[in-house]
Amino acid sequence: MTKTTISVIKADVGSVSGHGVAHPELLDICDEVLNDALETGLLNDYYITRCGDDIDMIMTHRNGEENEEVHKTAFDAFMKATQKARELKLYGAGQDLLSDTFSGNIKGMGPGVAEMEFKERPSDPVIVYCCDKTEPGAFNLPLYRIFADPFNTAGLVIDPSLHDGFKFEVFDVMEHRKVIMDCPEESYDLLALLGSTGRYVIKRIFKKNGEIAASVSTERLNLMAGQYVGKDDPAAIIRAQSGFPAAGEVIEPFAFPHLVGGWMRGSHNGPLMPTSQEEANPIRFDGPPRIIGLGFQINKSELVGPVDLFDDPAFDPTRQQAAQIATYMRRHGPFEPHRLPSEEMEYTSLPGVLTKLEDRFKKME
Ligand code: F6R
Ligand code: MG
Ligand code: MG
């Protein structure tokens, strides 16, 4: 049977009240463009959502990863939405589009991309996560826990189909190189890299037999453009059940609101707060960083669902804890570890301050 591809392509092309919330009219425009692609048969299905100021287009088709027409469709949708954003004078209109001419592949043009192609199982649950006000390295900790930590994923110990572990493909986003590591065999070496969330990021995870299990968008806009042009708020696709971690095991790590880089001006650490789609509004100090989760079943290249995974009172304590951590972190004001170390900040006046003080610095004895 022909394979199914899921492409999640996302961008911030303008929002309401600063970098807050993508305007509903922008989502409507994306819907029109993707609906046309459905009618021509390019796409088999799609679902559009938003997390904060980012629009996430979840598309299913049979054209494989990095398909030029699928990428162009996403690009066209973001271009049209940008026009509307400009008309409405929305904030940051077109902020994630680095060029207005499509160049064959949307990667490198600003939007984030997570894709995977696979042969559908008799029943194929897939979970999509979308974030705002954070970076791809925010997925390092939860993905490690899902695919490598038996204290999170019971199946790693008690399900023979998971017992062999998984392979992690890790990108070094500074040096543009990548490495594949085996888990559990190399778990300590893997953790040595993954702890540096601003530099080493999980791109994909595979079963030991090579089957795709997870895929993350890893575009770093700030590095690509040579200067800061917007956050690289990531998305991820994860397969669940029957040989993969159960849906509940894929969701469980987000009950802990771990600290991630991003938040105000992409320059602060803060807790990752899981919310429903409705509540994905990063308002307080432009945050705290948000994540939404959508659970689908893939049926003959169509999307059944979604279930809004964090629209669940079981996550209320996590949100409360995240709000408390937000308050605690905020009390540090401009001090680390709330403020990111200077090399990780996306806004900094430090070089200017140092230049100004250059003559006044005296050698110490
Ligand atoms: C963080 C983010 C916001 C902005 C902040 C300043 O990812 O999008 O926190 O960095 O609102 O925005 P500008 O510089 O556009 O005024
Ligand atoms: Mg924005
Ligand atoms: Mg954003």
Short mmCIF file of C-alpha atoms in Angstrom, two decimals, residues 34-43 69 73:
data_model
loop_
_atom_site.label_atom_id
_atom_site.label_comp_id
_atom_site.label_asym_id
_atom_site.label_seq_id
_atom_site.Cartn_x
_atom_site.Cartn_y
_atom_site.Cartn_z
CA LEU A 34 -5.44 24.16 1.82
CA ASN A 35 -9.01 23.42 0.81
CA ASP A 36 -8.10 24.18 -2.82
CA ALA A 37 -5.15 21.75 -2.49
CA LEU A 38 -7.60 19.16 -1.16
CA GLU A 39 -9.81 19.64 -4.22
CA THR A 40 -6.92 19.18 -6.66
CA GLY A 41 -5.98 15.98 -4.81
CA LEU A 42 -2.57 17.25 -3.68
CA LEU A 43 -3.63 16.88 -0.03
CA GLU A 69 3.99 21.29 -4.36
CA THR A 73 0.95 25.32 -0.97
#
